[in-house]
PDB file of C-alpha atoms and ligand atoms in Angstrom:
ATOM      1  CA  UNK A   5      17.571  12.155  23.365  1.00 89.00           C
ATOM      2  CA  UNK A   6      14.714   9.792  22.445  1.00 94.00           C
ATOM      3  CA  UNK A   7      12.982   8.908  19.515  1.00 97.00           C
ATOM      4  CA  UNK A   8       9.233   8.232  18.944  1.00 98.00           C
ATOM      5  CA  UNK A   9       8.375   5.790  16.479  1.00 98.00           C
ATOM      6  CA  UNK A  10       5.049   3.939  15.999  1.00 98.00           C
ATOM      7  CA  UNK A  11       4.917   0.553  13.971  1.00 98.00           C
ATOM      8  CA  UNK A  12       1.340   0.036  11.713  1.00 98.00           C
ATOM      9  CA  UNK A  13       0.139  -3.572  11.045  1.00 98.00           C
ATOM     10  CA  UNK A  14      -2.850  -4.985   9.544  1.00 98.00           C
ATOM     11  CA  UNK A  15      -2.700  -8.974  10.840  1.00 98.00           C
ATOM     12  CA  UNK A  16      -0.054 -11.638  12.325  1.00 97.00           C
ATOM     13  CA  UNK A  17       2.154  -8.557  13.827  1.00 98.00           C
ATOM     14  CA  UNK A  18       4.808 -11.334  14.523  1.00 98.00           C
ATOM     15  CA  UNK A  19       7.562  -8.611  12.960  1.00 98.00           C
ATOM     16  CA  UNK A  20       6.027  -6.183  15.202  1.00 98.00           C
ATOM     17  CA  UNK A  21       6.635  -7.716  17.990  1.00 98.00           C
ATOM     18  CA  UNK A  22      10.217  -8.506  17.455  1.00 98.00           C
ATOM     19  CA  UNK A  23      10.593  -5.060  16.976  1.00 98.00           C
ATOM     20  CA  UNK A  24       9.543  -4.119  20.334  1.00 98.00           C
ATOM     21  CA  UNK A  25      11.285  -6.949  21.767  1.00 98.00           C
ATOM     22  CA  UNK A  26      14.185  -6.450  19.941  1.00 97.00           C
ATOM     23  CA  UNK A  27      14.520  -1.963  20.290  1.00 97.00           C
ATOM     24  CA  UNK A  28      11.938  -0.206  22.402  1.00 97.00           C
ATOM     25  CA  UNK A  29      13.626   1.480  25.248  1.00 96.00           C
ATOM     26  CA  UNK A  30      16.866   0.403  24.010  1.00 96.00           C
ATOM     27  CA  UNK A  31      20.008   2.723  23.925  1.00 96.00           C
ATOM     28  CA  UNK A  32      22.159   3.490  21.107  1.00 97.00           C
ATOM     29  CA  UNK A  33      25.242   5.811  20.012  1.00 96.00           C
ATOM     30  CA  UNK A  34      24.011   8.022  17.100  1.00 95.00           C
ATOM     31  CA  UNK A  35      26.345   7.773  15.153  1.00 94.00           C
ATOM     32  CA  UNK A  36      26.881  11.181  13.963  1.00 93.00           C
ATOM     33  CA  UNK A  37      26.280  13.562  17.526  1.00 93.00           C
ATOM     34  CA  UNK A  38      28.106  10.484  18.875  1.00 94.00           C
ATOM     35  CA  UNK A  39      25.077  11.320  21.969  1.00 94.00           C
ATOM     36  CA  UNK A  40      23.505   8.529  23.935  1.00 96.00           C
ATOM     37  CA  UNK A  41      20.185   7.898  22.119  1.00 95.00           C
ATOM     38  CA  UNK A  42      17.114   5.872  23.267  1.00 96.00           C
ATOM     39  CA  UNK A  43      14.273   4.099  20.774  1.00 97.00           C
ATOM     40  CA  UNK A  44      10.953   4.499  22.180  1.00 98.00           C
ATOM     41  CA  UNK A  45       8.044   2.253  20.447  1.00 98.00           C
ATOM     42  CA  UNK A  46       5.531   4.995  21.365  1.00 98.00           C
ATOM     43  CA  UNK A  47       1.696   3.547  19.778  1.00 98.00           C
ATOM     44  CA  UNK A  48       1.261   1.171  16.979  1.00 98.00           C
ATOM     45  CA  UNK A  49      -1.390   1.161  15.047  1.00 98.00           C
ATOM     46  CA  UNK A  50      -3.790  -1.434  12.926  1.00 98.00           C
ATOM     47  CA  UNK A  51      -6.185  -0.672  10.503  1.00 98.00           C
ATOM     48  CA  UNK A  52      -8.213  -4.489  10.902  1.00 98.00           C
ATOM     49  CA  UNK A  53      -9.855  -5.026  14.575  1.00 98.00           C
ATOM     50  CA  UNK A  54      -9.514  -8.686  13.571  1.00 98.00           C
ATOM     51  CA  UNK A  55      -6.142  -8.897  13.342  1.00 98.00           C
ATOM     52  CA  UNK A  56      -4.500 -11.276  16.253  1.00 98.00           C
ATOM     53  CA  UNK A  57      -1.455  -7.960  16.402  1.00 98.00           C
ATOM     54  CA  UNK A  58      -3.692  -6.562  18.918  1.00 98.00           C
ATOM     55  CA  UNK A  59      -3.574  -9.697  21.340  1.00 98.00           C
ATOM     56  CA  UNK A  60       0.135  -9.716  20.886  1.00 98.00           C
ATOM     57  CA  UNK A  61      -0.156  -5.435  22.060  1.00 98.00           C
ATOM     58  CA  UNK A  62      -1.909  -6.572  25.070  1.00 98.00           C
ATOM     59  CA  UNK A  63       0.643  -9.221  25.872  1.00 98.00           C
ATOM     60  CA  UNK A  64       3.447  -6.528  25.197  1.00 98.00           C
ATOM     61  CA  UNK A  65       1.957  -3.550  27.151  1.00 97.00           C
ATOM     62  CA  UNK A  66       2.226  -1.592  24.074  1.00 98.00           C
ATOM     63  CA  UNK A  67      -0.361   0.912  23.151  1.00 98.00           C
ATOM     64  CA  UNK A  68      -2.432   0.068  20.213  1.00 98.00           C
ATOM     65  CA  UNK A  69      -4.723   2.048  18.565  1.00 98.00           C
ATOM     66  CA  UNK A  70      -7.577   0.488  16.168  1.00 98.00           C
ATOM     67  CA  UNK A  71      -8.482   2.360  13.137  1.00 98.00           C
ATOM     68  CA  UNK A  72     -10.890   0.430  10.838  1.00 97.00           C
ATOM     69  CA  UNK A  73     -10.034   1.575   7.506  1.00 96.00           C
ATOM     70  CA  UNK A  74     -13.737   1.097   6.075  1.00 95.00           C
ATOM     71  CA  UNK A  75     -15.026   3.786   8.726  1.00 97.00           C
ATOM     72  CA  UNK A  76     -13.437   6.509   6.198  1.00 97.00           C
ATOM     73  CA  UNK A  77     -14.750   7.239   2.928  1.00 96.00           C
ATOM     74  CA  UNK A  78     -11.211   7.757   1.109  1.00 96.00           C
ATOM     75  CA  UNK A  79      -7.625   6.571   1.604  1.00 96.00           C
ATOM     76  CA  UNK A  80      -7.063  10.765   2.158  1.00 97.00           C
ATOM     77  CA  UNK A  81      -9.421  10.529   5.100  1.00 98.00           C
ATOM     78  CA  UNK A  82      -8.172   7.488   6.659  1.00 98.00           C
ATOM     79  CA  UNK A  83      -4.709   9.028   6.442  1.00 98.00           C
ATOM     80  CA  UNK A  84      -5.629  12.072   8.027  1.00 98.00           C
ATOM     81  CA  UNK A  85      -7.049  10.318  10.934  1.00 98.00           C
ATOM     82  CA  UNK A  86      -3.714   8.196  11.312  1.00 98.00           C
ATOM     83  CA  UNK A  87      -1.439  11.286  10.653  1.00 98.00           C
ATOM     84  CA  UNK A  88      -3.669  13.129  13.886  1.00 98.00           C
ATOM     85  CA  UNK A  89      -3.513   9.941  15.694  1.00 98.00           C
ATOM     86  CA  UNK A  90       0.215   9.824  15.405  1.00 98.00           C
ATOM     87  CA  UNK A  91       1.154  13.482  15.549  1.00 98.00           C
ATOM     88  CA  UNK A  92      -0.934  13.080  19.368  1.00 98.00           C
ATOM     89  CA  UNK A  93       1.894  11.074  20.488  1.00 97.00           C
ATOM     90  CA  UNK A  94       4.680  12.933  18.841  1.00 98.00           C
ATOM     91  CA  UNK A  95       5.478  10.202  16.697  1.00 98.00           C
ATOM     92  CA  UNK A  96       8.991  10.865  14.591  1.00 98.00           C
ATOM     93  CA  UNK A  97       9.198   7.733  12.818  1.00 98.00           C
ATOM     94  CA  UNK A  98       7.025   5.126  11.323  1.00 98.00           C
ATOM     95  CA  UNK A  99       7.270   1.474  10.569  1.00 98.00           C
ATOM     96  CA  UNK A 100       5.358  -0.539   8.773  1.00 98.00           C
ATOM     97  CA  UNK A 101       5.268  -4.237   9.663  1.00 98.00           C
ATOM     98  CA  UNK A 102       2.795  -6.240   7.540  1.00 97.00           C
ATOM     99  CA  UNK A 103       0.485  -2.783   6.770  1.00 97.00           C
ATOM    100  CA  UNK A 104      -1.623  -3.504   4.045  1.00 94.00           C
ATOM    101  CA  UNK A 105      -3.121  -0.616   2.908  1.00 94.00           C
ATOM    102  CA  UNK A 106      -1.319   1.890   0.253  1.00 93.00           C
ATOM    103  CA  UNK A 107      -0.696   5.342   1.690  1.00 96.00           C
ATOM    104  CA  UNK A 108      -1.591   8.260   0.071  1.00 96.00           C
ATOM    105  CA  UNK A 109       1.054  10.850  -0.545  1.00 96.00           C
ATOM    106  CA  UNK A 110      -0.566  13.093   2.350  1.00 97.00           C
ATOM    107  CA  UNK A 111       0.876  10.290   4.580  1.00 97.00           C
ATOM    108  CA  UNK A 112       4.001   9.721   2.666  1.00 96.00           C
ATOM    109  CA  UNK A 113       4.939  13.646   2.773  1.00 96.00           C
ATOM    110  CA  UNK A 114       3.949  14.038   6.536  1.00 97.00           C
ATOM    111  CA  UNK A 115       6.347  10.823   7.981  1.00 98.00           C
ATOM    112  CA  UNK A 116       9.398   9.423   7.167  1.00 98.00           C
ATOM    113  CA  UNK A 117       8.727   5.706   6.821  1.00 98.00           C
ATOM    114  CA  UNK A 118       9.972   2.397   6.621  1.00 98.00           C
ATOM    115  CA  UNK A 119       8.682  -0.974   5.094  1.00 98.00           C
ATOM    116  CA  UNK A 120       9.689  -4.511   5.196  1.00 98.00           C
ATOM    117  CA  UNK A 121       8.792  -6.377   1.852  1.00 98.00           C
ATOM    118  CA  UNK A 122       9.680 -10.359   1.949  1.00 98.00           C
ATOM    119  CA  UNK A 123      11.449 -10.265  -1.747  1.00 98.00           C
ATOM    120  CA  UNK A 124      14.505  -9.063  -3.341  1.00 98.00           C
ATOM    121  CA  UNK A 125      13.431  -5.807  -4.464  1.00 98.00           C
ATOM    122  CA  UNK A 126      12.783  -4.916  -7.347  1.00 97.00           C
ATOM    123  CA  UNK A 127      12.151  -8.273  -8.089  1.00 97.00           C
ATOM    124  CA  UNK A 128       8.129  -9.490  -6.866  1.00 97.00           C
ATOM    125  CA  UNK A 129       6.618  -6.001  -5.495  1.00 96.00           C
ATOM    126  CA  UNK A 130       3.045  -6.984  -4.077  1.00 94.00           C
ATOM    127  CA  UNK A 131       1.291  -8.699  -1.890  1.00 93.00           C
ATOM    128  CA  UNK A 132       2.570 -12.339  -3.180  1.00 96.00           C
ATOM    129  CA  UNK A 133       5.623 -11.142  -3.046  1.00 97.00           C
ATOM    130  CA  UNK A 134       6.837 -14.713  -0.926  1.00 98.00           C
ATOM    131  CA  UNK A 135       5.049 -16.788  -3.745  1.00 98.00           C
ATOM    132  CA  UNK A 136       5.915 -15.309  -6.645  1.00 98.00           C
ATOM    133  CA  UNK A 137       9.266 -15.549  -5.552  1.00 98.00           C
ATOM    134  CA  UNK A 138       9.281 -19.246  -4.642  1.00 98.00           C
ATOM    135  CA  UNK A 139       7.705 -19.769  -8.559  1.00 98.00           C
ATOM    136  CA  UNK A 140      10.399 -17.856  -9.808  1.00 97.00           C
ATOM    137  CA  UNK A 141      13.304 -19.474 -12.319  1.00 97.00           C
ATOM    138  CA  UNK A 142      15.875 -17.640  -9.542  1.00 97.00           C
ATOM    139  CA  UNK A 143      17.674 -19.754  -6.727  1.00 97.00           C
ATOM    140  CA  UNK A 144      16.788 -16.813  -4.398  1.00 98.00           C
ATOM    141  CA  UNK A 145      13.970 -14.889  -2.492  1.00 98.00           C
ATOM    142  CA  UNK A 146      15.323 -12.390  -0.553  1.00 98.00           C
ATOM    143  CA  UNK A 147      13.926  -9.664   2.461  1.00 98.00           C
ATOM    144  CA  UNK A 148      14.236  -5.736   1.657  1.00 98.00           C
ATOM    145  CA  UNK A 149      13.979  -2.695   3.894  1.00 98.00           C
ATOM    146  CA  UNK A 150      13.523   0.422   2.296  1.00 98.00           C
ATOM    147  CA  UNK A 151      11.885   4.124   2.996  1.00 98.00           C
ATOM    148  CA  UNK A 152       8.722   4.283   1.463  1.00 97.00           C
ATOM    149  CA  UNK A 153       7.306   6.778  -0.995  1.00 94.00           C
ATOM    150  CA  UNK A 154       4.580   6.928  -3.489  1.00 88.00           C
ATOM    151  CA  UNK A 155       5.308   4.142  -5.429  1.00 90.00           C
ATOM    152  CA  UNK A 156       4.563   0.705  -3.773  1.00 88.00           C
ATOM    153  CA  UNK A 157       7.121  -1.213  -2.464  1.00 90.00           C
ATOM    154  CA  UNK A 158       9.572   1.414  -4.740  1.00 91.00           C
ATOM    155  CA  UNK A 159      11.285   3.347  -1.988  1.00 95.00           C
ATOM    156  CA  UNK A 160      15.223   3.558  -1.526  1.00 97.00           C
ATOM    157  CA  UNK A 161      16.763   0.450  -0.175  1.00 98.00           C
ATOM    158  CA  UNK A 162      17.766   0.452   3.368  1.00 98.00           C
ATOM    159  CA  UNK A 163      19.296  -2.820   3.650  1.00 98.00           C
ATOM    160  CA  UNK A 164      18.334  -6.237   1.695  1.00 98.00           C
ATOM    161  CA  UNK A 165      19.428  -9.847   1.963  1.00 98.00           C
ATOM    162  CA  UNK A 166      19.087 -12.860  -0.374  1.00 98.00           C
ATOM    163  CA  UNK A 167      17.964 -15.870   1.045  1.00 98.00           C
ATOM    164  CA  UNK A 168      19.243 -19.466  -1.297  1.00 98.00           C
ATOM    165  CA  UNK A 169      16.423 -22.002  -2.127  1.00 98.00           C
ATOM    166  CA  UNK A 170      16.847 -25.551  -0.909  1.00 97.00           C
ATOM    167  CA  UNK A 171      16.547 -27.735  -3.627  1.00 96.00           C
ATOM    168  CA  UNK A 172      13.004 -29.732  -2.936  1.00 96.00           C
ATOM    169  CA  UNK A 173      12.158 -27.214  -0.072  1.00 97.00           C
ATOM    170  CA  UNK A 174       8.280 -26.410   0.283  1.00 98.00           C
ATOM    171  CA  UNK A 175       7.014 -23.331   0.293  1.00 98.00           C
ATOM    172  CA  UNK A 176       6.152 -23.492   4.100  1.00 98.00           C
ATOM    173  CA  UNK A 177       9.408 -24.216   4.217  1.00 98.00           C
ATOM    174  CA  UNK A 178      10.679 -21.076   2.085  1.00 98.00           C
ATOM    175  CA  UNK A 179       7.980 -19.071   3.600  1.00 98.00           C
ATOM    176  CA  UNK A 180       9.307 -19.625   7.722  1.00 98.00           C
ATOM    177  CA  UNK A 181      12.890 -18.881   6.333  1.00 98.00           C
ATOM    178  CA  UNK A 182      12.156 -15.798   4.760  1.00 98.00           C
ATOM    179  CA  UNK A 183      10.051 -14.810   8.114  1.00 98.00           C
ATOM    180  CA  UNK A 184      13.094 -15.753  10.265  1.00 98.00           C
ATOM    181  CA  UNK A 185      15.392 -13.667   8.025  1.00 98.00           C
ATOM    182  CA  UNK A 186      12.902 -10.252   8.556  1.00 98.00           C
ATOM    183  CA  UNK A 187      13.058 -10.891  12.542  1.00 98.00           C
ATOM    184  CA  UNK A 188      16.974 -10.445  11.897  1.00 98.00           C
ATOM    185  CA  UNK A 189      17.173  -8.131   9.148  1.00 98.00           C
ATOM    186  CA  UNK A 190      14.747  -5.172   9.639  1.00 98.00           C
ATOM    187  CA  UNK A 191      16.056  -4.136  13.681  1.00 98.00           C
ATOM    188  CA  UNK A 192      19.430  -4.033  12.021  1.00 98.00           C
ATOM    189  CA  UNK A 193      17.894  -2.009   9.127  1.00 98.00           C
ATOM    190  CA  UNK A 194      15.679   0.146  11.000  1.00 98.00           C
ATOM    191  CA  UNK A 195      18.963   1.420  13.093  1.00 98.00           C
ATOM    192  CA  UNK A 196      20.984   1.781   9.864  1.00 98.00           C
ATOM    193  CA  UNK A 197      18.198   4.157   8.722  1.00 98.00           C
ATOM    194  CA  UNK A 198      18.099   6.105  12.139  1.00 97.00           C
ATOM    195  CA  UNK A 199      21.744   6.284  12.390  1.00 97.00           C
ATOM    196  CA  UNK A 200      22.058   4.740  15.368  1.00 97.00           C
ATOM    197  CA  UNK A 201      24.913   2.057  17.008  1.00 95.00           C
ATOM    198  CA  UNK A 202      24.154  -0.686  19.133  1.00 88.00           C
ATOM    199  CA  UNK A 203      25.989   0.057  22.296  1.00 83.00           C
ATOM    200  CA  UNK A 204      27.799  -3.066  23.540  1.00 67.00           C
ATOM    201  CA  UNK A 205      24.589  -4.393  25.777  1.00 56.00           C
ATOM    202  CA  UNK A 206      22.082  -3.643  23.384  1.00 52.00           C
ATOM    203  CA  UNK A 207      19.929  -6.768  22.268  1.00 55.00           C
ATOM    204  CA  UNK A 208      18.963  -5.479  18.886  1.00 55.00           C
ATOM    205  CA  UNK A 209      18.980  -8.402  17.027  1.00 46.00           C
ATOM    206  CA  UNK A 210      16.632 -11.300  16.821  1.00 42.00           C
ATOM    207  CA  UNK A 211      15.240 -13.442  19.105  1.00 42.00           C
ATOM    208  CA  UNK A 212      13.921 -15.924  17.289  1.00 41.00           C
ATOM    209  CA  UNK A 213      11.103 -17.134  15.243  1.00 36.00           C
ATOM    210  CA  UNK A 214       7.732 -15.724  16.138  1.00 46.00           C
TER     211      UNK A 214
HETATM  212  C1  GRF B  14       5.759 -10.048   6.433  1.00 63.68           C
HETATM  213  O1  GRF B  14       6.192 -11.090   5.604  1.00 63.68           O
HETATM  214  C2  GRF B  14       6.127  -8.709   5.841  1.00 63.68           C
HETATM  215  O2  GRF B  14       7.307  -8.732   5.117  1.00 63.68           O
HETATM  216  C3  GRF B  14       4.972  -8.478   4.898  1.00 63.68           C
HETATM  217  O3  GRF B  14       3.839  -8.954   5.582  1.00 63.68           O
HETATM  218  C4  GRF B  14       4.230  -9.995   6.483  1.00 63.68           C
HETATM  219  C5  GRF B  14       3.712  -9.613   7.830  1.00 63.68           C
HETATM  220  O4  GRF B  14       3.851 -10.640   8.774  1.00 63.68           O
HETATM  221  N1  GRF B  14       4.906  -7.077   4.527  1.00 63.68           N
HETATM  222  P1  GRF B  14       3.630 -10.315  10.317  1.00 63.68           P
HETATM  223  O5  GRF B  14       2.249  -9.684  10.436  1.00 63.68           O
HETATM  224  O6  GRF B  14       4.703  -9.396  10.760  1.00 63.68           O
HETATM  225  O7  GRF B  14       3.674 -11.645  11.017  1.00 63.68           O
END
């Protein structure tokens, strides 16, 4: 048995590429049929033809296709071009790894999804979610993987992690140890979700900093 996924980015595409490095083509046990199960990292798919993702595609031998969001007059049209794009390649699963655009709930209803967010949600939804945590009167920030739905950044919780603040730490600092922590956290969460087991040669965590 395999399973399709496709991962959507919009820029760096550093956590997309530990995701292929880390779980395409891999083999699991599912954990539930007990069957041998592979991962297969079918397409990804960006919505900015600026973003430097795409070079890191190339360099991967991953198919990537380019969808520039401002070709489509609504967020419903743009989603119905994705959700054709990834129903061609069968797609099962998706994963969103730095993806900023909201989804409609055409999208939502149509594929299960998953979504990194570098805070301990609830706490700092949004886009400055790594800043407004750093600001915060907590001693934490914190990286959350959780299925997405309607709401943004509001899905069920996958698997989350705090992550301690340094005393005197910058926020460059902060910011490459919170980025470290997603290279580790979301493989781990993305096979929790799928039900799947590493078998005992499987590299699916981390392997390293991007
Ligand atoms: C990550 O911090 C992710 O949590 C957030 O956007 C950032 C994307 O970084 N949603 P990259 O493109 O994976 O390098």
């Amino acid at each position: 048995m395999q399973i399709q996924c496709a991962i959507l980015f919009s820029g760096n595409g550093s956590n997309m590429q530990n995701l292929i490095e880390s779980l395409h083509n891999q083999t699991f046990t599912h954990s539930r049929t007990h069957k041998e199960c592979s991962l297969h990292i079918a397409l990804t798919l960006c919505n900015n033809p600026n973003a430097y993702g795409i070079t890191r595609t190339k360099n991967l031998h991953t198919p990537c296709v380019v969808l520039p969001h401002r070709d489509y007059d609504s967020r419903e049209d743009f989603d119905k071009q994705m959700i054709a794009t990834l129903r061609s390649y069968k797609i099962e699963y998706v994963i969103l790894a730095g993806f900023m655009r909201i989804l409609t709930p055409l999208f939502t209803n149509t594929f299960r999804t998953i979504n990194i967010h570098p805070s301990f949600l609830p706490e700092h939804k949004g886009a400055n979610a790594i800043k407004d945590s750093f600001y915060a009167p907590q001693n934490y920030g914190g990286v959350s993987v959780h299925w997405v739905n309607e709401e943004l950044d509001g899905g069920e919780i996958i698997l989350q992690e705090k992550l301690e603040k340094i005393p005197n730490e910058s926020l460059e600092g902060f910011e490459s140890r919170i980025h470290a922590l997603e290279y580790t956290l979301y493989p781990k969460a993305i096979l929790k979700a799928l039900h799947l087991l590493p078998q005992e040669s499987s590299p699916h965590t981390s392997k390293g900093c991007k």
